[in-house]
Tab-separated table of C-alpha atoms in Angstrom:
chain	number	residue	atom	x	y	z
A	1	UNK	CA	4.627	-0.811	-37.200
A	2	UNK	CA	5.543	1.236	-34.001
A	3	UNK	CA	8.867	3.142	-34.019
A	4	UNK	CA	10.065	1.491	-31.208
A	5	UNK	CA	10.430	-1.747	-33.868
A	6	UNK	CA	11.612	0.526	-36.772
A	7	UNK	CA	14.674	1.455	-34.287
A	8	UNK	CA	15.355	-2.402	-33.734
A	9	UNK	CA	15.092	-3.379	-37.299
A	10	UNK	CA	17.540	-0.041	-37.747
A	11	UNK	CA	19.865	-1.528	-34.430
A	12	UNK	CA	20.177	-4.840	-36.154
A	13	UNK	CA	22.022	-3.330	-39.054
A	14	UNK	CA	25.823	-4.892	-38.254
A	15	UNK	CA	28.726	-2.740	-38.563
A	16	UNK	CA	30.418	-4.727	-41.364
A	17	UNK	CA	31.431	-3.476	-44.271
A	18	UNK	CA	28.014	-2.627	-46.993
A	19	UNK	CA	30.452	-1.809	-50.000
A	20	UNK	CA	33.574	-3.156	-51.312
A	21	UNK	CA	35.672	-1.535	-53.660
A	22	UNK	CA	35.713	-2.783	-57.079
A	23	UNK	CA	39.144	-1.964	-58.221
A	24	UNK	CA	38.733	-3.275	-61.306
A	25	UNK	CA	35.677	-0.985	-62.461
A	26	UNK	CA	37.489	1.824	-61.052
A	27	UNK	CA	40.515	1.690	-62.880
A	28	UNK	CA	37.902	0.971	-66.048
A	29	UNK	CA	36.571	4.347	-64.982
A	30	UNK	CA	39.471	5.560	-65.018
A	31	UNK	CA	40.919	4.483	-68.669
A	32	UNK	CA	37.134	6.141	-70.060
A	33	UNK	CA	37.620	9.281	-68.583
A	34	UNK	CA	41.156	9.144	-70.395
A	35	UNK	CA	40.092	8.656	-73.691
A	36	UNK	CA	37.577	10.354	-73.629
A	37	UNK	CA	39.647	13.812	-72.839
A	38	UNK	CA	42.172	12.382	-75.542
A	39	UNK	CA	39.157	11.963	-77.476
A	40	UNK	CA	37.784	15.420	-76.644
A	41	UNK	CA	41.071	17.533	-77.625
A	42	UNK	CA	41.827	15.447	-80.861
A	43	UNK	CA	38.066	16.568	-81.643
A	44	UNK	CA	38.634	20.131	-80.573
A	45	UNK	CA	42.421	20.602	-82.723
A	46	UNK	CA	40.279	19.370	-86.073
A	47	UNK	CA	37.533	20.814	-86.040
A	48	UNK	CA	39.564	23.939	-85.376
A	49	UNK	CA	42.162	23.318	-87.866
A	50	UNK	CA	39.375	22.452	-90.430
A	51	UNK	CA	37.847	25.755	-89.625
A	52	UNK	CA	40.587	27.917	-90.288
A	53	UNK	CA	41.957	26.374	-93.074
A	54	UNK	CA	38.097	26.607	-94.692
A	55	UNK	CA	38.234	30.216	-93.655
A	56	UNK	CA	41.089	31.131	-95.192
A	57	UNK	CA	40.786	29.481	-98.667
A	58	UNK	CA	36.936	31.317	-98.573
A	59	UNK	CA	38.927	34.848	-97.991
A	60	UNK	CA	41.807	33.762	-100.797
A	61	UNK	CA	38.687	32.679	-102.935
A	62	UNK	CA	37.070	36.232	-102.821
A	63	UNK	CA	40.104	37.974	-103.358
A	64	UNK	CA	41.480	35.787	-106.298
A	65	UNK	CA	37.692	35.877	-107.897
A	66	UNK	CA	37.517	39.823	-107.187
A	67	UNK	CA	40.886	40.247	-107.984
A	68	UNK	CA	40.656	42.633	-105.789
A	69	UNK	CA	43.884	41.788	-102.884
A	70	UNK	CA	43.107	44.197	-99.949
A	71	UNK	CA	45.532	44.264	-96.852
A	72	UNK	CA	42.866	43.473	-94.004
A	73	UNK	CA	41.810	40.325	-95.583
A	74	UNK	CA	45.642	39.338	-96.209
A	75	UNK	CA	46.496	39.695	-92.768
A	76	UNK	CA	43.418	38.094	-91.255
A	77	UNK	CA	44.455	35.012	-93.741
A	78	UNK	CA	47.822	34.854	-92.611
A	79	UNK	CA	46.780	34.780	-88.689
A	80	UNK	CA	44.252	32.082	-89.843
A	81	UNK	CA	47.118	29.809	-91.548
A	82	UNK	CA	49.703	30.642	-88.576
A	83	UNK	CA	47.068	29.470	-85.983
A	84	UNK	CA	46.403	26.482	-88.007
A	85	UNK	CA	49.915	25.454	-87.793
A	86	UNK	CA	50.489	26.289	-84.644
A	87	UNK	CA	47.458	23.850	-83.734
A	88	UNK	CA	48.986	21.348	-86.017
A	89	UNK	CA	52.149	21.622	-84.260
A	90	UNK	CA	50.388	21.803	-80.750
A	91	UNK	CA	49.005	18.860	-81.306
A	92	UNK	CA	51.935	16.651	-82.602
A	93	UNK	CA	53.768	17.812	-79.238
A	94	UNK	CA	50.456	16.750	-77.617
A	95	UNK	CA	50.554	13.074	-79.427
A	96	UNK	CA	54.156	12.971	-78.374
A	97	UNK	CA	53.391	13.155	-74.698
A	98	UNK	CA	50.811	11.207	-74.531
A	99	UNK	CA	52.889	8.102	-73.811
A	100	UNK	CA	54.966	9.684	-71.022
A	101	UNK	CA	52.701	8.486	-68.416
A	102	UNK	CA	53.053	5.202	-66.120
A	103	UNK	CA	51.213	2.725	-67.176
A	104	UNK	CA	49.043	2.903	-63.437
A	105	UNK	CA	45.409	4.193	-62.478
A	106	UNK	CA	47.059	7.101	-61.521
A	107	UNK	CA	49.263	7.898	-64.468
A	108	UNK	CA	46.136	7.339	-66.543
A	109	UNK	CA	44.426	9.906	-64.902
A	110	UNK	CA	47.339	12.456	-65.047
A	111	UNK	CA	46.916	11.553	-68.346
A	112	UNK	CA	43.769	12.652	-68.739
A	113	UNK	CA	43.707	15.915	-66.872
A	114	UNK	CA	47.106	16.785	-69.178
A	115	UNK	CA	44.698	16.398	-72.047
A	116	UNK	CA	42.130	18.735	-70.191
A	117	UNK	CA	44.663	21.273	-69.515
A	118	UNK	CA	45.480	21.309	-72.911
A	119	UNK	CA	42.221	21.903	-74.039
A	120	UNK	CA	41.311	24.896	-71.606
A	121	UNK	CA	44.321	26.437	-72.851
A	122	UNK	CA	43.282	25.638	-76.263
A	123	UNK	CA	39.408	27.068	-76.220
A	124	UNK	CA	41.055	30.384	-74.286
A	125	UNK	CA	43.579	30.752	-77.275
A	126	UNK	CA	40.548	29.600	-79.852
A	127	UNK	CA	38.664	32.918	-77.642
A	128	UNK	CA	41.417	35.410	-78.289
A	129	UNK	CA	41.559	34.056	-82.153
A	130	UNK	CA	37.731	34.642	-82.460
A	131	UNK	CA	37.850	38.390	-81.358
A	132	UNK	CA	41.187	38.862	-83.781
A	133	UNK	CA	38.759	37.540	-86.175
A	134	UNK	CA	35.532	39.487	-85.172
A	135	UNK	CA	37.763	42.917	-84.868
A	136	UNK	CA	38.617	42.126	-88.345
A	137	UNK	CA	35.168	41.396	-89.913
A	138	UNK	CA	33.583	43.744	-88.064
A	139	UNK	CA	35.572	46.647	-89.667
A	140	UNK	CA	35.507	44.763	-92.797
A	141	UNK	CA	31.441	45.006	-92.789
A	142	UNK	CA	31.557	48.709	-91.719
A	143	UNK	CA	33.738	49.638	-94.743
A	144	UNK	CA	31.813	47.376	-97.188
A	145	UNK	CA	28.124	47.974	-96.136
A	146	UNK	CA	26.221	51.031	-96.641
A	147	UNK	CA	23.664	50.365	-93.542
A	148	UNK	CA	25.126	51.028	-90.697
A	149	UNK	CA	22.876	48.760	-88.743
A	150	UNK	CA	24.436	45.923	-90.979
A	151	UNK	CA	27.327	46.518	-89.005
A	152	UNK	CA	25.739	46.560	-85.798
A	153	UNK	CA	24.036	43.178	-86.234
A	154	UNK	CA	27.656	41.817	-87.085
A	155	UNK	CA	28.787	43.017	-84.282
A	156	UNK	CA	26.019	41.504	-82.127
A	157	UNK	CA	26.554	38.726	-83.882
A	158	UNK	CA	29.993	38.316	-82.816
A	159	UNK	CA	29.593	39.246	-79.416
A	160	UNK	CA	26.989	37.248	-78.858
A	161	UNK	CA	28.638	34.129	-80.265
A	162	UNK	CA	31.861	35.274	-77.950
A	163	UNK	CA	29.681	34.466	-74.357
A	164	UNK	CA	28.806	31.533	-76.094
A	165	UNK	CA	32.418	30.259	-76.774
A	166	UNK	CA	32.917	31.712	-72.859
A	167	UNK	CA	29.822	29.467	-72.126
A	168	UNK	CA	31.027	26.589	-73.718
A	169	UNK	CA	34.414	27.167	-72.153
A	170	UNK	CA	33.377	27.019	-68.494
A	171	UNK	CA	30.445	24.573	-68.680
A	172	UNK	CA	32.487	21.445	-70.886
A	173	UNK	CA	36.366	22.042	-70.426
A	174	UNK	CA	36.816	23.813	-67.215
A	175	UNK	CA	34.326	21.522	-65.865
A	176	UNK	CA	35.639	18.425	-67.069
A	177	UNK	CA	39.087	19.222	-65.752
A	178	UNK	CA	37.508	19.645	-62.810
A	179	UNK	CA	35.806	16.377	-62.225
A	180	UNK	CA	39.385	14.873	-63.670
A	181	UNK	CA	41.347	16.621	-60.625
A	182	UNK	CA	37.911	15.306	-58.146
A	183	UNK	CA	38.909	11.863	-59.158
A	184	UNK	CA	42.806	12.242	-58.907
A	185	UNK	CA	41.999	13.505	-55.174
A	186	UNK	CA	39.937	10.710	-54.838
A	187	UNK	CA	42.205	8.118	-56.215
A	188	UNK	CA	44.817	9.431	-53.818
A	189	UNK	CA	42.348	9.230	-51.137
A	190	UNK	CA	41.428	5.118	-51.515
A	191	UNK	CA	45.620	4.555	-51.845
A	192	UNK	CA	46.038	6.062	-48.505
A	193	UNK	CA	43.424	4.398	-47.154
A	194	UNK	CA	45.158	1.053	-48.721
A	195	UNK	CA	42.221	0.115	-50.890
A	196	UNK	CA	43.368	0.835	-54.119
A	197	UNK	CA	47.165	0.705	-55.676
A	198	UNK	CA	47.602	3.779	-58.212
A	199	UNK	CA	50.958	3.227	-58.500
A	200	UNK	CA	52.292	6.326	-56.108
B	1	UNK	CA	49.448	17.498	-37.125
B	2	UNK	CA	51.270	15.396	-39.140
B	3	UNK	CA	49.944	13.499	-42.223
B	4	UNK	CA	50.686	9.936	-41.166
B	5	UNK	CA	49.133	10.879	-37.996
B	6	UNK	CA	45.778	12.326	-39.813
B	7	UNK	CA	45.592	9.183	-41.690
B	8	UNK	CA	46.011	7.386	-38.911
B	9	UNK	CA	43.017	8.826	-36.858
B	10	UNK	CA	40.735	8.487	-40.044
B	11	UNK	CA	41.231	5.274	-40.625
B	12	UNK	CA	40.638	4.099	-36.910
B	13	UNK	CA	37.787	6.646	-37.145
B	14	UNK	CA	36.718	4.707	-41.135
B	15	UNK	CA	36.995	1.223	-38.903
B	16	UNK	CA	34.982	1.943	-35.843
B	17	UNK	CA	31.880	4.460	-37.533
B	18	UNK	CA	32.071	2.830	-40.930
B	19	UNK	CA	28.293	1.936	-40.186
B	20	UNK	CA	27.481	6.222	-39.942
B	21	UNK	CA	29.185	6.179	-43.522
B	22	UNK	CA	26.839	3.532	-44.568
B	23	UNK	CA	24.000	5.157	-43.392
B	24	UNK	CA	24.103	7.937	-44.537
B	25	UNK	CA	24.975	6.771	-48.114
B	26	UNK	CA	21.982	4.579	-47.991
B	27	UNK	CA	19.629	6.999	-46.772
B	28	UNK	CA	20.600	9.911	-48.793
B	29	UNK	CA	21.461	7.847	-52.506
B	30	UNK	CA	19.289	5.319	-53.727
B	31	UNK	CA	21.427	4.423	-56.959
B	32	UNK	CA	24.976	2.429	-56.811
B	33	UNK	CA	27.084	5.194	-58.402
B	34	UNK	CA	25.847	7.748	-56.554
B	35	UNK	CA	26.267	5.828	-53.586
B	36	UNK	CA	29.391	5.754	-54.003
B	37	UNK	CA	30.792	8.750	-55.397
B	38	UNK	CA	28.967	10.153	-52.061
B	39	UNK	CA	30.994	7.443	-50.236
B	40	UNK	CA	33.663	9.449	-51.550
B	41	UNK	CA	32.918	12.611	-50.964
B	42	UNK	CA	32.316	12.027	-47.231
B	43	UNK	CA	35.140	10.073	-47.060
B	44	UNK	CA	37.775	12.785	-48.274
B	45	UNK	CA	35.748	15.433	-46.362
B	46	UNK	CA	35.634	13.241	-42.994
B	47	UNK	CA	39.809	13.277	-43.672
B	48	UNK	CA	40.301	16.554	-43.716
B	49	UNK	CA	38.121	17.429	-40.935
B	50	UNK	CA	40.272	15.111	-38.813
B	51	UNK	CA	42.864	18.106	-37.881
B	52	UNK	CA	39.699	20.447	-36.876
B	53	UNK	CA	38.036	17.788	-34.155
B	54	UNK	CA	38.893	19.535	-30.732
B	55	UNK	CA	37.315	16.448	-28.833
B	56	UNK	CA	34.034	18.752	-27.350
B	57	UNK	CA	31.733	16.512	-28.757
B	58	UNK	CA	31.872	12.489	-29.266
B	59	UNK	CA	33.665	11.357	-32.459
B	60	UNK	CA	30.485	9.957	-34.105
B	61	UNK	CA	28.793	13.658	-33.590
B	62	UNK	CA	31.613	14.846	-35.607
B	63	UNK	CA	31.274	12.953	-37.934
B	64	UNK	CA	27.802	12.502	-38.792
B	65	UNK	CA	27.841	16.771	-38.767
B	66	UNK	CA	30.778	16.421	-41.514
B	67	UNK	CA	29.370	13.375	-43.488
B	68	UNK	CA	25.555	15.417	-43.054
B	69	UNK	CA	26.754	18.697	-43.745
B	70	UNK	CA	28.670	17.081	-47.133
B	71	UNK	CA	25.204	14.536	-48.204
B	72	UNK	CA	23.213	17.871	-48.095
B	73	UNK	CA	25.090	19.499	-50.500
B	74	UNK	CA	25.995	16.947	-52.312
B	75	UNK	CA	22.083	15.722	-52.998
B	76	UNK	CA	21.482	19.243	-53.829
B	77	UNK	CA	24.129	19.284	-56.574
B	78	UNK	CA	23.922	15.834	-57.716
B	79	UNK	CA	19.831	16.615	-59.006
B	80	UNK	CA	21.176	19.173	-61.277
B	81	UNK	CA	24.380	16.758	-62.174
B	82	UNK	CA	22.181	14.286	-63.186
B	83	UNK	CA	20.866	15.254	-66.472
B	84	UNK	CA	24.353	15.933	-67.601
B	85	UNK	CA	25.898	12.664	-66.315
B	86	UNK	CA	26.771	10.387	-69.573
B	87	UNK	CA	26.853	6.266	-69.266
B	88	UNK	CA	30.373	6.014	-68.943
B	89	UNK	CA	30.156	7.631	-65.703
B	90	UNK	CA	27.487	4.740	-64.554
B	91	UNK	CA	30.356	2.399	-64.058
B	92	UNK	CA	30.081	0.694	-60.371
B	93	UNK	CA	32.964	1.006	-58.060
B	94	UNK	CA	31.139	0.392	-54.605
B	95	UNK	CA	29.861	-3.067	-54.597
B	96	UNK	CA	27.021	-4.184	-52.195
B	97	UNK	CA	28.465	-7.071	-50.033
B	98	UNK	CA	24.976	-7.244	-48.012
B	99	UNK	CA	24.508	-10.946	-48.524
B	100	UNK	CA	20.541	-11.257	-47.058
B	101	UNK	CA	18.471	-8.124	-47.583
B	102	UNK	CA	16.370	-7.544	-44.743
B	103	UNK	CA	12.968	-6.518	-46.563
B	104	UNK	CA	11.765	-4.231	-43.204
B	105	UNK	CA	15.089	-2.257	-43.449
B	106	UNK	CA	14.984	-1.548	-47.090
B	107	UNK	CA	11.509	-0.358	-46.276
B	108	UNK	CA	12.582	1.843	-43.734
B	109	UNK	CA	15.476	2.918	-45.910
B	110	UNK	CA	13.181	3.779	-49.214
B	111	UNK	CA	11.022	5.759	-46.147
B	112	UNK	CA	13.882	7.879	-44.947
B	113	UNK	CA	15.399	8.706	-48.563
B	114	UNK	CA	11.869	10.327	-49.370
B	115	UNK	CA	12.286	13.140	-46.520
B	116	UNK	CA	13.666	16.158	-47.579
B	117	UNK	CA	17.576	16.707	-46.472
B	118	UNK	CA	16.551	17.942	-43.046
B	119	UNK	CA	14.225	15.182	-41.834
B	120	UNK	CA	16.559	13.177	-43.180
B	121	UNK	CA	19.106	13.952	-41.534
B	122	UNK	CA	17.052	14.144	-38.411
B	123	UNK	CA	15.865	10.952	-38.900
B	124	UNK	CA	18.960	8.928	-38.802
B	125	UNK	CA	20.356	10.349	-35.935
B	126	UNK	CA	16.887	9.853	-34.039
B	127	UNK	CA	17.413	6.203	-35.075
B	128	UNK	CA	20.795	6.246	-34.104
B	129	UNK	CA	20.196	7.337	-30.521
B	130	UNK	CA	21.280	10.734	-30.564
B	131	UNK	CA	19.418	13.392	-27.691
B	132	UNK	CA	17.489	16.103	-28.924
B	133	UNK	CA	20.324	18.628	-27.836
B	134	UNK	CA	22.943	17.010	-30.119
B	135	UNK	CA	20.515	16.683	-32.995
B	136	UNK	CA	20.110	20.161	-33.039
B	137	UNK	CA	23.798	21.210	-32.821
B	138	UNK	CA	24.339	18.815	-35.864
B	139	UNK	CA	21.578	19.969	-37.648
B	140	UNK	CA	21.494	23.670	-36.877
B	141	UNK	CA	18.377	24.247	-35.907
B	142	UNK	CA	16.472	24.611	-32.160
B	143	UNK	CA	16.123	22.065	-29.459
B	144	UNK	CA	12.381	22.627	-29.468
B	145	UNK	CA	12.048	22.565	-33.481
B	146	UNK	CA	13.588	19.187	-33.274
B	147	UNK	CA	11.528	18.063	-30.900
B	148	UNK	CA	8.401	18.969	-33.275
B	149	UNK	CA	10.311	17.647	-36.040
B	150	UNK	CA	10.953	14.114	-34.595
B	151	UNK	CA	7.411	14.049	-33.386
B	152	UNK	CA	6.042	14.609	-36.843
B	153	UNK	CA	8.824	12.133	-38.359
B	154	UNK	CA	7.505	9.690	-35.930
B	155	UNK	CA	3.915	9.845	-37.043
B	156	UNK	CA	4.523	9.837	-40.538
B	157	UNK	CA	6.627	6.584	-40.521
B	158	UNK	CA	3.915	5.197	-38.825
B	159	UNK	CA	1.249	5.874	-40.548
B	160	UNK	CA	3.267	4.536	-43.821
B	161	UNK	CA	3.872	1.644	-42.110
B	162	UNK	CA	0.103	0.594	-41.941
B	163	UNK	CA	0.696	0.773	-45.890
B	164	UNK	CA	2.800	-1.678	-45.934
C-alpha cells in the first residue's frame, strides 16, 4: 500500500464521536475505589491495634514472669495502650462519618479520599509511634546486652525498618490519595462538560 | 478569563477537534481503560490550556501540542503503572461506539501505536495534513529532522504494508 492510500483510509475516519461515556461503570468505579479505602483503613486501625495490644501484654508478660517492674518498659506499655485507644477511638469517629456523605458519584468519592486522608495521617502517627518505640528498645538493648554491636544491629534494625514504613507510606497511601483526588478532578471535569451528573 | 467562558471555548473546541482527541487516544493506547483514562487526561489538560492559547497558531496546533505533549508522558508513566494496576481499576468507562471497523484503519492504527512517542506523534500529524514547519514546532525538534523523520516513517509503513 502507498501512503498516499494510508492518508485516505486515515481521511475517511468521520468526526463522530469513537467513545461514549458509560456512566454506569464509572460510578461502579467509583463505589470500588470507596470501599476499597474504607477497606484499606479498617485494615490499617487492626492490624495496628492488634499490634500494640500484643506488644504490650509481651512487655507486661516479661515483667510479671521476671518480676522484675522497671520504669522504661512501664512507660513504653502505657504509650502502647494509650495509642491503642486512641486508634480505637479514631476509628469509631471514623465509622461515624462515614455516612455523612451524599449519596452521589461525587460524595462517594469524597468519601473515599476522607478515608485516604485518614490513613496518611494514620501511617505518619503509626511513624512517630515506631521511633517512640525504637528510642525505647534501643536503649533497652544497650543496657541489657553486653556486645555492643548487639545494640548496633538493633539499631539498624530499626532504622532500617523506619524507611521502610516511609516507603510504604509514600508508595500505597500517599499514592492512593492521590489517584482518589485524580478522579475527583476528573469527575468534576465530565459534569462540566455535561456528561456525567455527580451530584454538584 | 472567566470560568463559564473557559468552559465554553473547550467545549466548542471538544465539539469541533473531538476527532484529534480520538486520534491520539487510538494511536497512543491500545487497551479500553487506558484509552480512556488518557481521554481524560487530555481532556482536563486541553481545559486548562484554554486560558494560555494566544491565537498565533490554529486551534487544532494547539491542541494536538497539549493532547501530544500530555500522551507522551502519560505512555511513559502508564508502562511503569501497569504492573501495579489491580482489576478493579480495569472497569470500562469509554465505550467504543464505532459500529463497522474498517480492517485497513485498524491496521494502520496497530502500525502507528508501534513507533516510539516521537514518530508517533509525527506520524499523526503527517496524516493529518500538518506542514513540516508546524510539525516541528509541535514536536520540538528541526524542520529538516522532520523531514528525515517523515521520510523514514513513510518507508517503513510501506514496506509493512507489503506484509499485510
Amino acid at each position: 500500500m502507498e501512503f498516499d492510500e494510508m492518508k485516505k483510509i486515515w481521511d475517511t475516519q468521520s468526526n463522530v464521536a469513537m467513545y461514549a461515556i458509560d456512566e454506569e461503570a464509572l460510578h461502579n468505579r467509583v463505589i470500588s475505589k470507596r470501599n476499597k479505602a474504607a477497606r484499606n483503613a479498617s485494615k490499617m486501625e487492626g492490624i495496628l491495634i492488634f499490634s500494640l495490644l500484643f506488644a504490650s501484654g509481651i512487655i507486661w508478660s516479661a515483667m510479671i514472669f521476671k518480676a522484675n517492674y522497671e520504669l522504661p518498659s512501664l512507660v513504653l506499655s502505657g504509650i502502647m495502650l494509650v495509642v491503642a485507644g486512641a486508634i480505637f477511638l479514631g476509628r469509631r469517629k471514623r465509622m461515624s462519618w462515614q455516612n455523612g456523605f451524599e449519596n452521589t458519584m461525587l460524595g462517594d468519592i469524597d468519601q473515599a479520599i476522607a478515608n485516604a486522608s485518614y490513613q496518611v495521617a494514620l501511617s505518619k502517627s503509626s511513624r512517630w509511634l515506631y521511633l517512640t518505640v525504637s528510642v525505647f528498645a534501643v536503649l533497652s538493648v544497650f543496657n541489657e546486652a553486653s556486645e555492643w554491636w548487639k545494640g548496633l544491629l538493633v539499631t539498624l534494625f530499626f532504622i532500617l525498618g523506619y524507611f521502610a514504613a516511609r516507603w510504604e507510606h509514600k508508595t500505597f497511601y500517599v499514592s492512593q490519595k492521590r489517584s482518589l483526588e485524580s478522579v475527583r478532578k476528573k469527575l468534576l471535569q465530565f459534569q462540566e462538560q455535561g456528561n456525567v451528573e455527580t451530584g454538584l | 478569563m472567566t470560568n463559564s467562558q473557559q468552559q465554553q471555548i473547550f467545549e466548542s473546541w471538544l465539539q469541533e477537534h473531538k476527532g484529534i482527541f480520538f486520534k491520539i487516544v487510538r494511536s497512543y493506547s491500545a487497551v479500553p481503560q487506558d484509552q480512556e483514562d488518557l481521554f481524560q487526561e487530555i481532556a482536563v489538560n486541553v481545559w486548562k490550556s484554554v486560558p494560555n492559547f494566544r491565537n498565533n497558531c490554529a486551534v487544532s496546533t494547539w491542541i494536538y501540542r497539549i493532547a501530544l505533549n500530555r500522551a507522551v508522558k502519560w505512555s511513559l508513566k502508564v508502562r511503569k503503572q501497569q504492573e501495579r494496576e489491580s482489576d478493579e481499576e480495569a472497569i470500562k468507562v469509554l465505550q467504543p461506539v464505532e459500529e463497522k471497523p474498517d480492517e485497513r484503519l485498524a491496521w494502520l492504527y496497530e502500525q502507528i501505536q508501534k513507533l516510539d512517542e516521537v514518530d508517533r506523534s509525527l506520524c499523526l500529524l503527517m496524516l493529518d495534513g500538518f506542514s513540516y514547519k508546524e510539525m516541528a514546532s509541535i514536536v520540538g525538534i528541526s524542520e529538516s529532522y522532520v523531514g528525515v523523520k517523515i521520510n523514514r516513517i513513510k518507508k517503513h509503513l510501506t514496506e509493512q504494508s507489503k506484509k499485510m
